[in-house]
Short mmCIF file of C-alpha atoms in Angstrom, two decimals:
data_model
loop_
_atom_site.label_atom_id
_atom_site.label_comp_id
_atom_site.label_asym_id
_atom_site.label_seq_id
_atom_site.Cartn_x
_atom_site.Cartn_y
_atom_site.Cartn_z
CA MET A 259 86.55 -65.24 60.74
CA GLU A 260 90.04 -66.62 62.21
CA ALA A 261 89.40 -70.13 62.09
CA ILE A 262 88.93 -72.23 65.44
CA THR A 263 91.33 -75.04 64.78
CA GLU A 264 91.28 -76.54 68.73
CA THR A 265 90.59 -80.00 68.95
CA LEU A 266 88.44 -80.99 72.14
CA THR A 267 89.11 -84.14 73.54
CA TRP A 268 85.63 -86.41 75.06
CA THR A 269 84.51 -85.84 78.34
CA ASN A 270 81.89 -87.02 80.60
CA SER A 271 80.27 -84.09 80.25
CA MET A 272 79.77 -84.35 77.05
CA ALA A 273 78.29 -88.70 77.52
CA VAL A 274 75.84 -86.59 79.59
CA SER A 275 74.53 -84.11 77.68
CA GLY A 276 74.31 -86.88 74.88
CA ILE A 277 72.53 -89.41 76.63
CA ILE A 278 69.48 -86.97 77.87
CA LEU A 279 69.39 -85.88 74.03
CA GLY A 280 69.00 -88.59 72.43
CA ALA A 281 66.99 -89.96 75.31
CA THR A 282 64.57 -87.65 74.92
CA PHE A 283 64.92 -87.45 70.96
CA ILE A 284 63.19 -91.16 71.08
CA GLY A 285 61.24 -90.07 73.50
CA ILE A 286 59.76 -87.20 71.15
CA PHE A 287 60.11 -89.53 68.17
CA THR A 288 58.20 -92.75 69.50
CA GLU A 289 54.60 -90.59 70.69
CA GLY A 290 52.41 -92.70 68.54
CA VAL A 291 54.27 -95.95 71.00
CA HIS A 292 54.00 -94.65 74.31
CA GLY A 293 50.73 -92.22 74.21
CA PHE A 294 52.64 -89.45 75.98
CA HIS A 295 52.68 -86.13 74.10
CA ARG A 296 55.98 -84.68 72.80
CA THR A 297 56.23 -82.01 74.96
CA LYS A 298 56.04 -83.72 78.41
CA PHE A 299 59.50 -85.67 77.19
CA ALA A 300 60.96 -82.74 75.80
CA MET A 301 60.35 -80.52 79.54
CA GLY A 302 61.68 -83.33 81.00
CA GLY A 303 65.04 -83.51 79.02
CA ALA A 304 64.91 -80.17 79.61
CA ALA A 305 64.70 -80.60 82.97
CA MET A 306 66.71 -83.61 83.43
CA MET A 307 69.78 -81.38 81.28
CA VAL A 308 69.08 -78.56 83.69
CA LEU A 309 69.76 -80.62 86.87
CA ALA A 310 73.04 -82.66 85.08
CA GLY A 311 74.98 -79.09 83.96
CA GLN A 312 74.19 -77.96 87.33
CA LEU A 313 75.18 -81.19 89.03
CA MET A 314 78.94 -81.56 86.39
CA GLY A 315 79.07 -77.47 85.64
CA PHE A 316 78.57 -76.65 82.54
CA TYR A 317 74.76 -75.59 82.54
CA ASP A 318 73.00 -73.68 85.41
CA PRO A 319 69.94 -71.68 84.40
CA GLN A 320 70.34 -68.99 84.35
CA MET A 321 71.58 -70.66 81.03
CA ALA A 322 69.30 -72.03 80.24
CA LEU A 323 66.95 -69.09 80.36
CA GLU A 324 69.09 -67.57 78.11
CA ALA A 325 69.48 -70.73 75.48
CA ILE A 326 65.45 -69.92 75.07
CA ASP A 327 65.11 -68.12 71.44
CA TRP A 328 62.41 -65.82 73.01
CA ASN A 329 62.59 -63.95 68.57
CA VAL A 330 60.74 -67.28 67.64
CA VAL A 331 58.36 -67.75 70.54
CA PHE A 332 56.52 -64.13 70.92
CA LEU A 333 57.16 -64.78 67.01
CA LEU A 334 55.16 -68.54 67.17
CA GLY A 335 52.53 -67.22 69.79
CA ALA A 336 51.69 -64.08 68.35
CA MET A 337 50.69 -65.11 64.94
CA MET A 338 49.12 -67.96 66.77
CA THR A 339 46.60 -65.70 68.24
CA ILE A 340 46.59 -63.10 65.30
CA VAL A 341 44.63 -67.22 63.30
CA ALA A 342 42.28 -66.96 66.66
CA ILE A 343 41.18 -63.33 66.08
CA MET A 344 40.52 -64.84 62.24
CA ILE A 345 38.98 -67.88 62.18
CA PRO A 346 35.07 -67.06 63.59
CA THR A 347 34.94 -63.85 60.81
CA GLY A 348 33.76 -66.60 58.47
CA GLY A 349 36.33 -64.93 56.22
CA PHE A 350 38.37 -68.13 55.05
CA GLN A 351 34.88 -69.97 55.00
CA VAL A 352 33.93 -67.80 52.87
CA LEU A 353 37.56 -67.05 50.76
CA ALA A 354 36.99 -71.41 50.26
CA TYR A 355 33.77 -71.28 49.18
CA GLN A 356 34.25 -68.77 46.11
CA ILE A 357 37.28 -70.39 44.97
CA ALA A 358 34.49 -73.81 45.03
CA ASP A 359 31.51 -71.24 42.12
CA PHE A 360 34.66 -69.74 40.36
CA SER A 361 35.82 -73.65 39.17
CA LYS A 362 32.91 -74.61 38.12
CA GLY A 363 32.75 -77.97 38.51
CA ARG A 364 36.12 -78.48 37.29
CA GLN A 365 38.38 -80.98 39.32
CA PHE A 366 41.59 -79.67 38.46
CA LEU A 367 41.26 -76.01 38.57
CA LEU A 368 39.46 -76.44 42.24
CA MET A 369 42.59 -77.89 43.74
CA ALA A 370 45.20 -75.30 41.79
CA LEU A 371 42.87 -72.70 43.53
CA LEU A 372 43.31 -74.22 47.39
CA GLY A 373 46.29 -75.17 46.70
CA THR A 374 47.81 -71.34 45.76
CA ALA A 375 45.23 -69.76 48.74
CA VAL A 376 46.91 -71.72 51.24
CA THR A 377 49.79 -71.32 49.85
CA VAL A 378 49.25 -68.09 50.13
CA PHE A 379 48.91 -67.87 53.72
CA SER A 380 50.98 -70.29 53.89
CA LEU A 381 54.01 -67.56 53.68
CA LEU A 382 52.37 -65.81 56.73
CA LEU A 383 50.78 -68.22 59.11
CA ASP A 384 52.98 -71.87 59.95
CA ASN A 385 51.36 -74.84 57.16
CA VAL A 386 50.08 -76.16 60.01
CA THR A 387 48.12 -73.45 61.00
CA THR A 388 46.72 -73.27 57.61
CA VAL A 389 46.12 -76.57 56.97
CA VAL A 390 43.76 -76.64 60.31
CA ILE A 391 41.83 -74.42 58.94
CA PHE A 392 40.93 -74.63 55.08
CA GLY A 393 41.14 -79.04 55.89
CA PRO A 394 37.54 -79.17 57.30
CA LEU A 395 36.73 -76.48 54.27
CA ILE A 396 37.86 -78.65 51.87
CA VAL A 397 36.23 -81.40 53.00
CA LEU A 398 32.44 -79.63 53.30
CA ILE A 399 33.00 -77.89 49.59
CA ALA A 400 34.14 -81.85 48.40
CA GLN A 401 30.52 -83.56 49.96
CA ALA A 402 28.55 -80.80 48.91
CA LEU A 403 30.16 -81.49 45.04
CA LYS A 404 29.72 -85.36 46.05
CA THR A 405 33.23 -86.21 44.99
CA SER A 406 36.34 -87.19 47.07
CA PRO A 407 38.09 -84.83 49.31
CA VAL A 408 41.59 -86.30 49.47
CA PRO A 409 43.36 -85.54 46.13
CA TYR A 410 42.56 -82.20 47.04
CA LEU A 411 43.72 -82.42 51.01
CA LEU A 412 46.48 -85.09 49.83
CA ALA A 413 47.27 -81.10 48.08
CA ALA A 414 46.45 -79.00 50.87
CA ALA A 415 49.20 -80.79 53.03
CA LEU A 416 51.96 -81.27 50.27
CA LEU A 417 51.61 -77.34 49.09
CA SER A 418 51.35 -76.00 52.34
CA ASP A 419 53.99 -77.57 53.43
CA THR A 420 56.62 -76.77 50.68
CA GLY A 421 55.07 -73.20 50.41
CA GLY A 422 55.74 -71.99 53.74
CA VAL A 423 59.78 -72.65 52.73
CA ALA A 424 59.46 -69.43 51.28
CA THR A 425 59.66 -67.39 53.94
CA LEU A 426 61.28 -67.17 57.38
CA VAL A 427 58.15 -66.87 59.25
CA GLY A 428 56.46 -69.33 57.13
CA ASP A 429 57.15 -72.56 58.33
CA PRO A 430 58.73 -73.07 62.39
CA PRO A 431 61.80 -74.63 61.22
CA ASN A 432 62.20 -71.05 59.44
CA LEU A 433 61.55 -69.28 62.36
CA MET A 434 63.86 -71.15 64.39
CA ILE A 435 66.84 -71.10 61.05
CA GLY A 436 66.24 -67.44 61.07
CA SER A 437 66.54 -66.95 64.35
CA ALA A 438 70.49 -69.12 65.26
CA ALA A 439 71.94 -67.57 61.62
CA HIS A 440 70.40 -64.13 61.91
CA ILE A 441 68.63 -63.98 58.53
CA ASP A 442 66.22 -61.28 57.43
CA PHE A 443 63.15 -61.78 55.72
CA ASN A 444 64.30 -60.21 52.49
CA THR A 445 66.32 -62.45 52.05
CA PHE A 446 65.05 -65.65 53.20
CA ILE A 447 62.19 -64.99 51.00
CA ILE A 448 65.12 -63.46 48.25
CA LYS A 449 67.22 -66.92 48.70
CA MET A 450 64.00 -69.46 49.23
CA GLY A 451 61.28 -67.82 46.26
CA GLY A 452 62.29 -68.98 43.73
CA LEU A 453 63.43 -72.63 43.86
CA VAL A 454 59.67 -72.91 46.26
CA LEU A 455 58.18 -71.76 43.15
CA VAL A 456 59.65 -73.84 40.71
CA ALA A 457 59.52 -77.54 43.51
CA TRP A 458 55.19 -76.14 44.27
CA VAL A 459 55.07 -75.55 40.43
CA ALA A 460 56.39 -79.66 39.83
CA ILE A 461 54.02 -81.27 42.64
CA LEU A 462 51.02 -79.12 41.05
CA VAL A 463 52.43 -80.56 38.10
CA ALA A 464 52.94 -84.44 39.56
CA LEU A 465 49.46 -83.89 41.68
CA LYS A 466 48.23 -83.40 38.12
CA PHE A 467 48.90 -87.25 36.98
CA LEU A 468 49.53 -88.65 40.16
CA PHE A 469 45.43 -88.39 41.07
CA ASN A 470 44.22 -88.23 36.61
CA LYS A 471 41.45 -90.78 37.52
CA GLU A 472 39.83 -88.73 40.43
CA LEU A 473 40.30 -85.65 38.59
CA SER A 474 39.18 -86.52 35.68
CA GLY A 475 35.23 -84.36 33.83
CA LYS A 476 33.51 -82.83 36.22
CA THR A 477 31.43 -82.30 39.26
CA GLU A 478 27.76 -81.25 40.34
CA GLN A 479 27.65 -77.83 40.89
CA PRO A 480 25.43 -77.33 43.67
CA GLY A 481 26.10 -72.75 44.52
CA PHE A 482 27.65 -72.08 47.56
CA GLU A 483 26.03 -68.51 47.94
CA ASP A 484 24.06 -69.35 51.01
CA GLN A 485 27.06 -69.95 52.66
CA GLU A 486 28.73 -67.14 51.57
CA LYS A 487 28.13 -65.12 54.29
CA LEU A 488 31.22 -63.08 57.09
CA THR A 489 29.83 -63.38 60.66
CA ASP A 490 31.87 -60.19 60.81
CA PRO A 491 33.26 -58.14 58.57
CA TYR A 492 34.56 -55.53 60.30
CA THR A 493 37.00 -57.93 62.47
CA TRP A 494 37.90 -60.11 58.47
CA ARG A 495 38.82 -56.36 56.93
CA MET A 496 40.60 -54.91 59.53
CA SER A 497 42.92 -58.39 60.04
CA LEU A 498 43.88 -58.22 56.21
CA LEU A 499 44.28 -54.95 56.81
CA VAL A 500 47.45 -55.61 59.42
CA LEU A 501 48.26 -58.44 58.10
CA ALA A 502 49.68 -56.78 54.97
CA VAL A 503 50.90 -53.73 57.10
CA MET A 504 52.90 -56.69 59.03
CA VAL A 505 54.25 -57.76 55.93
CA VAL A 506 56.16 -54.67 54.84
CA PHE A 507 56.90 -54.09 58.42
CA PHE A 508 58.31 -57.27 57.69
CA ILE A 509 60.31 -56.26 54.78
CA PHE A 510 61.97 -53.49 56.48
CA HIS A 511 62.14 -55.18 59.82
CA HIS A 512 65.92 -55.09 59.65
CA HIS A 513 66.18 -51.07 58.46
CA LEU A 514 64.01 -51.05 61.38
CA HIS A 515 66.78 -52.76 64.05
CA TRP A 516 64.00 -55.31 64.89
CA GLU A 517 63.08 -58.95 65.26
CA PRO A 518 60.12 -60.31 63.46
CA TRP A 519 58.65 -60.82 66.98
CA VAL A 520 58.95 -57.42 67.82
CA VAL A 521 56.68 -57.09 63.97
CA ALA A 522 54.18 -59.61 65.25
CA VAL A 523 53.40 -58.53 68.64
CA LEU A 524 52.97 -54.63 67.57
CA GLY A 525 51.01 -56.88 65.10
CA LEU A 526 49.07 -57.88 67.03
CA SER A 527 48.58 -55.72 69.30
CA ILE A 528 47.17 -53.54 67.38
CA LEU A 529 44.63 -55.77 65.80
CA LEU A 530 43.57 -55.85 69.65
CA LEU A 531 43.18 -52.30 69.84
CA ILE A 532 40.61 -52.31 66.86
CA SER A 533 38.73 -55.40 67.38
CA LYS A 534 36.24 -54.62 70.52
CA ASN A 535 34.61 -57.90 69.41
CA VAL A 536 37.31 -59.77 70.32
CA ASP A 537 37.52 -61.78 73.02
CA MET A 538 40.51 -62.42 74.71
CA ASP A 539 40.15 -65.64 76.95
CA ASP A 540 38.39 -66.86 74.34
CA THR A 541 41.04 -66.07 71.89
CA LEU A 542 44.16 -67.29 73.87
CA GLU A 543 42.10 -70.41 74.79
CA ASP A 544 42.18 -71.25 71.01
CA VAL A 545 46.40 -71.02 71.21
CA GLU A 546 48.57 -73.87 71.22
CA LEU A 547 50.84 -73.40 74.81
CA SER A 548 51.23 -76.88 74.23
CA LEU A 549 53.41 -76.36 70.61
CA LEU A 550 54.97 -72.83 72.88
CA MET A 551 56.50 -74.95 75.37
CA PHE A 552 58.42 -78.07 73.21
CA PHE A 553 60.08 -75.25 71.63
CA MET A 554 61.00 -73.38 74.83
CA SER A 555 61.31 -76.97 76.10
CA LEU A 556 63.79 -78.21 72.74
CA PHE A 557 65.79 -74.89 72.80
CA VAL A 558 66.79 -74.93 76.83
CA LEU A 559 67.91 -78.91 75.67
CA VAL A 560 69.75 -78.09 72.84
CA GLY A 561 71.36 -75.26 74.75
CA GLY A 562 72.32 -77.30 77.52
CA VAL A 563 73.70 -79.75 74.69
CA GLU A 564 75.38 -77.15 72.91
CA ASN A 565 77.67 -76.01 76.23
CA SER A 566 78.84 -79.28 77.18
CA HIS A 567 80.39 -78.98 73.65
CA PHE A 568 78.73 -82.47 72.25
CA LEU A 569 77.27 -81.02 68.85
CA GLU A 570 80.76 -78.99 68.79
CA TYR A 571 82.85 -82.93 68.97
CA LEU A 572 80.48 -83.52 66.55
CA GLY A 573 81.24 -80.94 63.99
CA GLN A 574 85.16 -81.18 64.41
CA PHE A 575 84.74 -84.81 62.60
CA ILE A 576 81.88 -83.20 59.86
CA ARG A 577 84.78 -80.21 58.72
CA PRO A 578 87.08 -82.35 56.94
CA PHE A 579 84.38 -83.14 54.70
CA VAL A 580 82.32 -80.01 54.48
CA GLU A 581 85.76 -78.01 53.68
CA SER A 582 86.80 -80.66 50.83
CA ASP A 583 83.23 -80.39 48.93
CA LEU A 584 80.73 -77.16 50.18
CA LEU A 585 78.46 -78.55 47.45
CA LEU A 586 77.98 -81.51 47.50
CA ALA A 587 77.38 -81.41 51.54
CA SER A 588 74.94 -79.21 51.55
CA ILE A 589 73.16 -81.59 49.05
CA LEU A 590 73.23 -84.26 51.14
CA LEU A 591 72.09 -81.55 54.46
CA MET A 592 69.16 -81.42 52.06
CA TRP A 593 68.64 -84.80 50.87
CA VAL A 594 69.52 -86.02 54.55
CA ALA A 595 67.20 -83.20 56.32
CA ALA A 596 64.91 -84.52 54.02
CA ILE A 597 64.83 -88.48 54.61
CA LEU A 598 64.97 -88.04 58.31
CA SER A 599 62.04 -85.21 58.46
CA ALA A 600 59.69 -87.50 56.50
CA MET A 601 60.69 -90.07 59.66
CA ILE A 602 60.69 -87.85 62.47
CA ASP A 603 59.17 -84.54 63.20
CA ASN A 604 61.66 -81.94 61.72
CA ILE A 605 61.69 -79.33 64.52
CA PRO A 606 63.80 -81.44 66.92
CA PHE A 607 66.39 -82.30 63.91
CA THR A 608 66.13 -78.59 62.80
CA ALA A 609 66.65 -78.01 66.96
CA ALA A 610 69.73 -80.43 66.98
CA MET A 611 70.98 -78.82 62.95
CA ILE A 612 71.49 -75.86 64.40
CA PRO A 613 74.10 -75.54 66.94
CA ILE A 614 76.34 -78.04 64.89
CA ILE A 615 76.03 -75.36 61.17
CA MET A 616 76.03 -72.36 64.19
CA GLY A 617 79.73 -74.89 64.75
CA LEU A 618 80.98 -75.08 61.48
CA GLU A 619 80.65 -71.06 61.33
CA GLN A 620 83.08 -70.60 64.40
CA GLN A 621 85.78 -72.54 62.65
CA GLY A 622 85.99 -70.22 59.32
CA ILE A 623 83.95 -72.37 57.36
CA ASN A 624 81.22 -70.58 55.15
CA VAL A 625 77.68 -72.19 56.27
CA SER A 626 75.18 -70.10 54.23
CA PRO A 627 74.72 -72.81 51.86
CA LEU A 628 74.42 -75.09 54.60
CA TRP A 629 71.64 -73.63 56.36
CA TRP A 630 69.51 -72.85 53.24
CA ALA A 631 69.59 -76.94 52.70
CA LEU A 632 68.67 -77.15 56.24
CA ALA A 633 65.23 -75.37 55.42
CA VAL A 634 64.73 -76.79 51.81
CA GLY A 635 65.27 -79.66 53.68
CA VAL A 636 63.55 -79.66 56.53
CA GLY A 637 60.21 -78.10 55.20
CA MET A 638 60.32 -80.45 51.94
CA GLY A 639 61.46 -83.76 53.82
CA GLY A 640 57.82 -83.22 55.56
CA ASN A 641 55.66 -84.49 52.45
CA GLY A 642 57.12 -88.13 52.31
CA THR A 643 54.92 -90.03 54.76
CA HIS A 644 52.16 -89.51 56.67
CA LEU A 645 54.01 -88.45 59.77
CA GLY A 646 56.54 -86.10 57.89
CA SER A 647 55.02 -83.06 59.79
CA THR A 648 51.73 -82.20 62.04
CA ALA A 649 50.29 -80.67 58.53
CA ASN A 650 50.31 -83.50 57.76
CA VAL A 651 49.41 -85.16 61.12
CA PHE A 652 45.73 -83.39 60.90
CA ILE A 653 44.50 -83.56 57.63
CA VAL A 654 45.23 -87.63 57.75
CA THR A 655 43.49 -87.78 61.45
CA LEU A 656 41.09 -85.30 59.48
CA SER A 657 40.19 -87.99 56.90
CA GLU A 658 40.30 -90.82 58.79
CA ARG A 659 37.36 -88.84 60.84
CA ILE A 660 35.34 -88.16 57.67
CA ALA A 661 36.12 -92.02 56.30
CA ARG A 662 34.21 -93.28 60.18
CA GLU A 663 31.58 -90.80 59.63
CA THR A 664 30.43 -91.75 55.79
CA GLY A 665 30.78 -95.28 56.15
CA ASN A 666 33.21 -94.92 53.21
CA ALA A 667 36.53 -96.17 53.30
CA ASP A 668 38.26 -95.20 50.08
CA TRP A 669 38.55 -91.06 51.27
CA ARG A 670 40.69 -92.22 54.12
CA ILE A 671 44.12 -91.31 53.14
CA THR A 672 46.88 -94.26 54.93
CA PRO A 673 49.87 -95.06 54.69
CA GLY A 674 50.23 -96.92 51.65
CA LEU A 675 48.12 -93.82 49.59
CA TRP A 676 50.26 -91.29 51.03
CA PHE A 677 53.49 -93.69 50.62
CA ARG A 678 52.05 -93.30 46.78
CA LYS A 679 51.11 -90.35 46.10
CA GLY A 680 53.07 -87.74 48.50
CA THR A 681 57.23 -89.71 48.61
CA PRO A 682 57.00 -89.60 44.80
CA ALA A 683 56.49 -85.59 45.63
CA MET A 684 58.45 -84.91 48.13
CA ILE A 685 61.06 -86.79 45.30
CA LEU A 686 61.02 -84.40 42.71
CA THR A 687 60.93 -80.86 45.27
CA LEU A 688 64.33 -82.56 45.90
CA VAL A 689 65.58 -83.24 43.03
CA THR A 690 64.18 -79.51 41.60
CA SER A 691 65.92 -78.24 44.03
CA SER A 692 69.67 -80.31 44.36
CA ILE A 693 69.68 -79.27 40.30
CA LEU A 694 68.61 -75.19 41.08
CA MET A 695 71.09 -75.20 44.61
CA TRP A 696 73.98 -76.86 41.85
CA MET A 697 72.97 -74.39 38.86
CA PHE A 698 73.09 -71.09 41.17
CA PHE A 699 75.41 -72.20 44.06
CA ASP A 700 77.11 -68.99 44.03
CA PHE A 701 73.89 -66.88 44.34
CA PHE A 702 73.39 -69.94 48.12
CA GLY A 703 77.00 -69.43 48.78
CA GLN A 704 76.87 -65.46 49.12
CA PRO A 705 77.11 -65.02 52.73
CA ILE A 706 74.32 -63.80 54.62
CA PRO A 707 74.55 -60.46 55.33
CA ARG A 708 74.22 -59.37 58.99
#
């Protein structure tokens, strides 16, 4: 690729787009302070960007429509709908109760098995959806065993955040990175799979020591046989079959010249056709349209900033450092992405970083390791605080509700508790990932196949 060496000069368009971007992100990141949903700020920022861009000549509605990454939107929407079909079947409940039965009261084994189940589903379903499914089930199991659900809930959040980094469809930021960098399903899991597996095992071992007191001894084992019932066995089995077929097509989608969303929509269409008991209106009510609107608004917002060349202007100051030491730049990006993702939502940060990395690529720099470092950082960085990912927020909210209902304050996951348990887990995974990135940098530095 021929390097682009032209130096950009500061313009009014850059200033205006940068101000709109900054104001919107501040509104998104301070959602808990002002009480406005982040989607409202994203939509407002996107609208202001289009208006300002049209007035100043750097953006217009047609360009905004083209800026939306429909691959991400359709893929996420289709997977959400498949999950909405699967939840009422009772299959997830049966699986969770069978795991509890198998553990025979051994608490660490129960944590490991539940964590494995959450991780496996996080490889195909996004981690938020996975903890929404398993969180309430974990609470029911813990109450039946007369033990605290806190270690299991924290393990579900930490392991789902980590496991979701392994695949293209496991975490929303992965979808964004994969679509922007044209990374196929196979390449993503080959590059990330080994690193994530090591980090996942490290977290599980760390949880054994972090919750050593809580997990010591065996619990009562009341038995869950009466609760192990599928309410819709046919739809559950068909859903699993469709997911298995989708995995095969995800593996070969690059050879078929299909975008990942085609596989997801095709799988959803087949499942809807063969599942006659599925009510479309009820199913679509469970799809998170606000999240899809948030994504579309972010794409429009960042598209305007990109067309004003503001991010490209910033990128030219980063370029000398990246060129001088790509390994150090990759590891530094991983840690910065993780720390910021622990403090703020990782999706807006990912959206802002993608055009910068793409700009570096246009200047002739091998950005492959930067993509992998970004995916690791924003994925595993979410483990650092209770606000680091949407999955974490759901788990904390669930624990607070259970603590109120039972009157047991010890069942509440506080920010301090998360800092003592989750932050060490995040640091451990980042140290592990940094070492692996350093040891196998030639592997991560290989150009992404197109």
